[in-house]
Amino acid sequence: MVDSTAACDFGTGESCVRWKVSWLEANPADVTIRIYGVTTCLHEPTPSSEGTVKCLSSGDVIPSASLVLLSTAPASAGSTTMDLANGETTGIGWLPGAGPTVYAVILQAVNADGGSLFAFALVGGSCWGCVL
């Protein structure tokens, strides 16, 4: 679950939003949750697209170069926060400074045996000819 919890301040003059990501982990012992931003919209709209096209869909293969680690937390914590700059963008936000746009937020549970499949926390979309 993702909720916008509060405004934040990078100290750069950029507007930003603090997002809270929550999860339920059946057995949180020795498990870390990794929160990633996806910096590529994998499904770009076309003139024939109807409505909003989600940038990420179940079954997509996400290029590793399109992943940026936003936050980590012990699974037992049940939540963590992350800050993204916000304003006029086709994504959810972007990394502070001239950082890349984030189109989706996904998470993964990781332990000594490896990592789980990614779970969607927040997926943005875009449409053909949208005006920001």
PDB file of C-alpha atoms in Angstrom:
ATOM      1  CA  MET A   1       0.000   0.000   0.000  1.00  0.00           C
ATOM      2  CA  VAL A   2       1.276   3.490  -0.796  1.00  0.00           C
ATOM      3  CA  ASP A   3       0.014   6.735   0.737  1.00  0.00           C
ATOM      4  CA  SER A   4       1.184  10.280   0.256  1.00  0.00           C
ATOM      5  CA  THR A   5       1.852  11.256   3.850  1.00  0.00           C
ATOM      6  CA  ALA A   6       3.322  14.737   3.888  1.00  0.00           C
ATOM      7  CA  ALA A   7       5.235  17.396   2.102  1.00  0.00           C
ATOM      8  CA  CYS A   8       8.994  17.194   2.493  1.00  0.00           C
ATOM      9  CA  ASP A   9      11.993  19.406   1.862  1.00  0.00           C
ATOM     10  CA  PHE A  10      15.150  18.492  -0.041  1.00  0.00           C
ATOM     11  CA  GLY A  11      16.595  21.920   0.703  1.00  0.00           C
ATOM     12  CA  THR A  12      16.860  22.541  -3.065  1.00  0.00           C
ATOM     13  CA  GLY A  13      13.676  24.545  -3.560  1.00  0.00           C
ATOM     14  CA  GLU A  14      11.982  21.629  -5.337  1.00  0.00           C
ATOM     15  CA  SER A  15       8.515  20.555  -4.247  1.00  0.00           C
ATOM     16  CA  CYS A  16       8.447  17.031  -2.958  1.00  0.00           C
ATOM     17  CA  VAL A  17       6.087  14.494  -1.498  1.00  0.00           C
ATOM     18  CA  ARG A  18       6.862  11.890   1.143  1.00  0.00           C
ATOM     19  CA  TRP A  19       5.316   8.538   0.290  1.00  0.00           C
ATOM     20  CA  LYS A  20       4.704   5.792   2.835  1.00  0.00           C
ATOM     21  CA  VAL A  21       4.931   2.220   1.546  1.00  0.00           C
ATOM     22  CA  SER A  22       3.391  -0.487   3.760  1.00  0.00           C
ATOM     23  CA  TRP A  23       3.387  -4.283   3.519  1.00  0.00           C
ATOM     24  CA  LEU A  24       2.458  -7.465   5.331  1.00  0.00           C
ATOM     25  CA  GLU A  25       5.152 -10.121   5.535  1.00  0.00           C
ATOM     26  CA  ALA A  26       4.064 -13.541   6.812  1.00  0.00           C
ATOM     27  CA  ASN A  27       7.497 -14.387   8.230  1.00  0.00           C
ATOM     28  CA  PRO A  28       9.544 -11.179   8.562  1.00  0.00           C
ATOM     29  CA  ALA A  29      12.563 -12.737  10.325  1.00  0.00           C
ATOM     30  CA  ASP A  30      15.769 -11.871   8.419  1.00  0.00           C
ATOM     31  CA  VAL A  31      13.802 -10.362   5.511  1.00  0.00           C
ATOM     32  CA  THR A  32      14.549  -6.953   4.022  1.00  0.00           C
ATOM     33  CA  ILE A  33      12.080  -5.033   1.869  1.00  0.00           C
ATOM     34  CA  ARG A  34      13.588  -3.146  -1.058  1.00  0.00           C
ATOM     35  CA  ILE A  35      11.601  -0.322  -2.625  1.00  0.00           C
ATOM     36  CA  TYR A  36      12.527   0.452  -6.231  1.00  0.00           C
ATOM     37  CA  GLY A  37      11.550   3.194  -8.636  1.00  0.00           C
ATOM     38  CA  VAL A  38      11.016   2.211 -12.266  1.00  0.00           C
ATOM     39  CA  THR A  39      12.485   4.945 -14.462  1.00  0.00           C
ATOM     40  CA  THR A  40      11.135   3.781 -17.820  1.00  0.00           C
ATOM     41  CA  CYS A  41       7.507   3.794 -18.923  1.00  0.00           C
ATOM     42  CA  LEU A  42       7.297   0.364 -20.569  1.00  0.00           C
ATOM     43  CA  HIS A  43       3.951   1.057 -22.279  1.00  0.00           C
ATOM     44  CA  GLU A  44       3.914   4.357 -24.139  1.00  0.00           C
ATOM     45  CA  PRO A  45       0.540   5.573 -25.400  1.00  0.00           C
ATOM     46  CA  THR A  46      -0.108   5.985 -29.120  1.00  0.00           C
ATOM     47  CA  PRO A  47      -2.687   8.047 -31.006  1.00  0.00           C
ATOM     48  CA  SER A  48      -4.974   4.984 -31.044  1.00  0.00           C
ATOM     49  CA  SER A  49      -4.682   4.422 -27.261  1.00  0.00           C
ATOM     50  CA  GLU A  50      -7.922   4.913 -25.385  1.00  0.00           C
ATOM     51  CA  GLY A  51      -7.622   6.679 -22.051  1.00  0.00           C
ATOM     52  CA  THR A  52      -4.659   6.239 -19.772  1.00  0.00           C
ATOM     53  CA  VAL A  53      -2.054   3.569 -20.460  1.00  0.00           C
ATOM     54  CA  LYS A  54      -0.368   2.116 -17.351  1.00  0.00           C
ATOM     55  CA  CYS A  55       3.435   2.249 -17.590  1.00  0.00           C
ATOM     56  CA  LEU A  56       3.870  -1.203 -16.056  1.00  0.00           C
ATOM     57  CA  SER A  57       1.769  -4.352 -16.280  1.00  0.00           C
ATOM     58  CA  SER A  58       1.874  -7.769 -14.654  1.00  0.00           C
ATOM     59  CA  GLY A  59       4.328 -10.010 -16.478  1.00  0.00           C
ATOM     60  CA  ASP A  60       6.530  -7.180 -17.784  1.00  0.00           C
ATOM     61  CA  VAL A  61      10.269  -7.730 -17.781  1.00  0.00           C
ATOM     62  CA  ILE A  62      11.817  -4.652 -16.208  1.00  0.00           C
ATOM     63  CA  PRO A  63      15.311  -3.827 -17.464  1.00  0.00           C
ATOM     64  CA  SER A  64      17.741  -3.628 -14.539  1.00  0.00           C
ATOM     65  CA  ALA A  65      18.953  -0.259 -15.876  1.00  0.00           C
ATOM     66  CA  SER A  66      15.409   1.043 -15.277  1.00  0.00           C
ATOM     67  CA  LEU A  67      15.491   0.280 -11.534  1.00  0.00           C
ATOM     68  CA  VAL A  68      16.666   2.710  -8.881  1.00  0.00           C
ATOM     69  CA  LEU A  69      16.711   1.722  -5.209  1.00  0.00           C
ATOM     70  CA  LEU A  70      14.611   4.257  -3.281  1.00  0.00           C
ATOM     71  CA  SER A  71      14.529   2.736   0.200  1.00  0.00           C
ATOM     72  CA  THR A  72      15.112  -0.416   2.247  1.00  0.00           C
ATOM     73  CA  ALA A  73      13.673  -1.518   5.577  1.00  0.00           C
ATOM     74  CA  PRO A  74      13.466  -4.646   7.711  1.00  0.00           C
ATOM     75  CA  ALA A  75      10.263  -6.514   6.867  1.00  0.00           C
ATOM     76  CA  SER A  76       9.308  -6.464  10.541  1.00  0.00           C
ATOM     77  CA  ALA A  77       8.964  -2.651  10.338  1.00  0.00           C
ATOM     78  CA  GLY A  78       5.842  -2.996   8.173  1.00  0.00           C
ATOM     79  CA  SER A  79       6.476   0.289   6.337  1.00  0.00           C
ATOM     80  CA  THR A  80       9.028   2.834   5.192  1.00  0.00           C
ATOM     81  CA  THR A  81       8.960   6.250   3.584  1.00  0.00           C
ATOM     82  CA  MET A  82      10.565   7.695   0.478  1.00  0.00           C
ATOM     83  CA  ASP A  83      10.683  11.192  -0.944  1.00  0.00           C
ATOM     84  CA  LEU A  84      10.172  12.140  -4.588  1.00  0.00           C
ATOM     85  CA  ALA A  85      10.223  15.577  -6.167  1.00  0.00           C
ATOM     86  CA  ASN A  86       6.868  16.438  -7.699  1.00  0.00           C
ATOM     87  CA  GLY A  87       5.299  18.891 -10.086  1.00  0.00           C
ATOM     88  CA  GLU A  88       4.489  18.762 -13.775  1.00  0.00           C
ATOM     89  CA  THR A  89       5.601  15.333 -14.908  1.00  0.00           C
ATOM     90  CA  THR A  90       4.280  12.341 -16.805  1.00  0.00           C
ATOM     91  CA  GLY A  91       5.452  10.106 -13.957  1.00  0.00           C
ATOM     92  CA  ILE A  92       4.783   9.803 -10.247  1.00  0.00           C
ATOM     93  CA  GLY A  93       7.679  12.139  -9.495  1.00  0.00           C
ATOM     94  CA  TRP A  94      11.423  12.265  -9.940  1.00  0.00           C
ATOM     95  CA  LEU A  95      14.594  11.974  -7.935  1.00  0.00           C
ATOM     96  CA  PRO A  96      15.816  15.286  -6.508  1.00  0.00           C
ATOM     97  CA  GLY A  97      18.080  17.442  -8.617  1.00  0.00           C
ATOM     98  CA  ALA A  98      17.854  16.509 -12.249  1.00  0.00           C
ATOM     99  CA  GLY A  99      17.174  12.873 -11.364  1.00  0.00           C
ATOM    100  CA  PRO A 100      15.213  10.495 -13.567  1.00  0.00           C
ATOM    101  CA  THR A 101      11.426  10.399 -13.608  1.00  0.00           C
ATOM    102  CA  VAL A 102       9.861   7.568 -11.608  1.00  0.00           C
ATOM    103  CA  TYR A 103       6.910   5.921 -13.390  1.00  0.00           C
ATOM    104  CA  ALA A 104       6.224   3.124 -10.905  1.00  0.00           C
ATOM    105  CA  VAL A 105       7.156   2.043  -7.390  1.00  0.00           C
ATOM    106  CA  ILE A 106       7.668  -1.677  -6.811  1.00  0.00           C
ATOM    107  CA  LEU A 107       8.893  -3.708  -3.878  1.00  0.00           C
ATOM    108  CA  GLN A 108      10.700  -6.959  -3.281  1.00  0.00           C
ATOM    109  CA  ALA A 109      11.241  -9.095  -0.187  1.00  0.00           C
ATOM    110  CA  VAL A 110      14.838 -10.343   0.069  1.00  0.00           C
ATOM    111  CA  ASN A 111      16.514 -12.829   2.426  1.00  0.00           C
ATOM    112  CA  ALA A 112      19.588 -15.076   2.368  1.00  0.00           C
ATOM    113  CA  ASP A 113      17.857 -17.383  -0.130  1.00  0.00           C
ATOM    114  CA  GLY A 114      17.197 -14.629  -2.692  1.00  0.00           C
ATOM    115  CA  GLY A 115      14.455 -12.217  -3.657  1.00  0.00           C
ATOM    116  CA  SER A 116      10.734 -12.514  -4.236  1.00  0.00           C
ATOM    117  CA  LEU A 117       8.949 -11.457  -7.387  1.00  0.00           C
ATOM    118  CA  PHE A 118       8.284  -7.731  -7.535  1.00  0.00           C
ATOM    119  CA  ALA A 119       4.973  -6.430  -6.181  1.00  0.00           C
ATOM    120  CA  PHE A 120       3.410  -3.230  -7.505  1.00  0.00           C
ATOM    121  CA  ALA A 121       3.008  -0.471  -4.954  1.00  0.00           C
ATOM    122  CA  LEU A 122       2.164   2.443  -7.268  1.00  0.00           C
ATOM    123  CA  VAL A 123       2.012   2.547 -11.071  1.00  0.00           C
ATOM    124  CA  GLY A 124       1.638   5.737 -13.055  1.00  0.00           C
ATOM    125  CA  GLY A 125       0.190   6.086 -16.494  1.00  0.00           C
ATOM    126  CA  SER A 126       0.050   8.475 -19.376  1.00  0.00           C
ATOM    127  CA  CYS A 127      -2.177   9.200 -22.302  1.00  0.00           C
ATOM    128  CA  TRP A 128      -1.686  10.406 -25.855  1.00  0.00           C
ATOM    129  CA  GLY A 129      -1.904  14.180 -26.077  1.00  0.00           C
ATOM    130  CA  CYS A 130      -2.427  14.766 -22.359  1.00  0.00           C
ATOM    131  CA  VAL A 131      -1.821  18.268 -21.148  1.00  0.00           C
ATOM    132  CA  LEU A 132      -0.011  18.574 -17.824  1.00  0.00           C
TER     133      LEU A 132
END
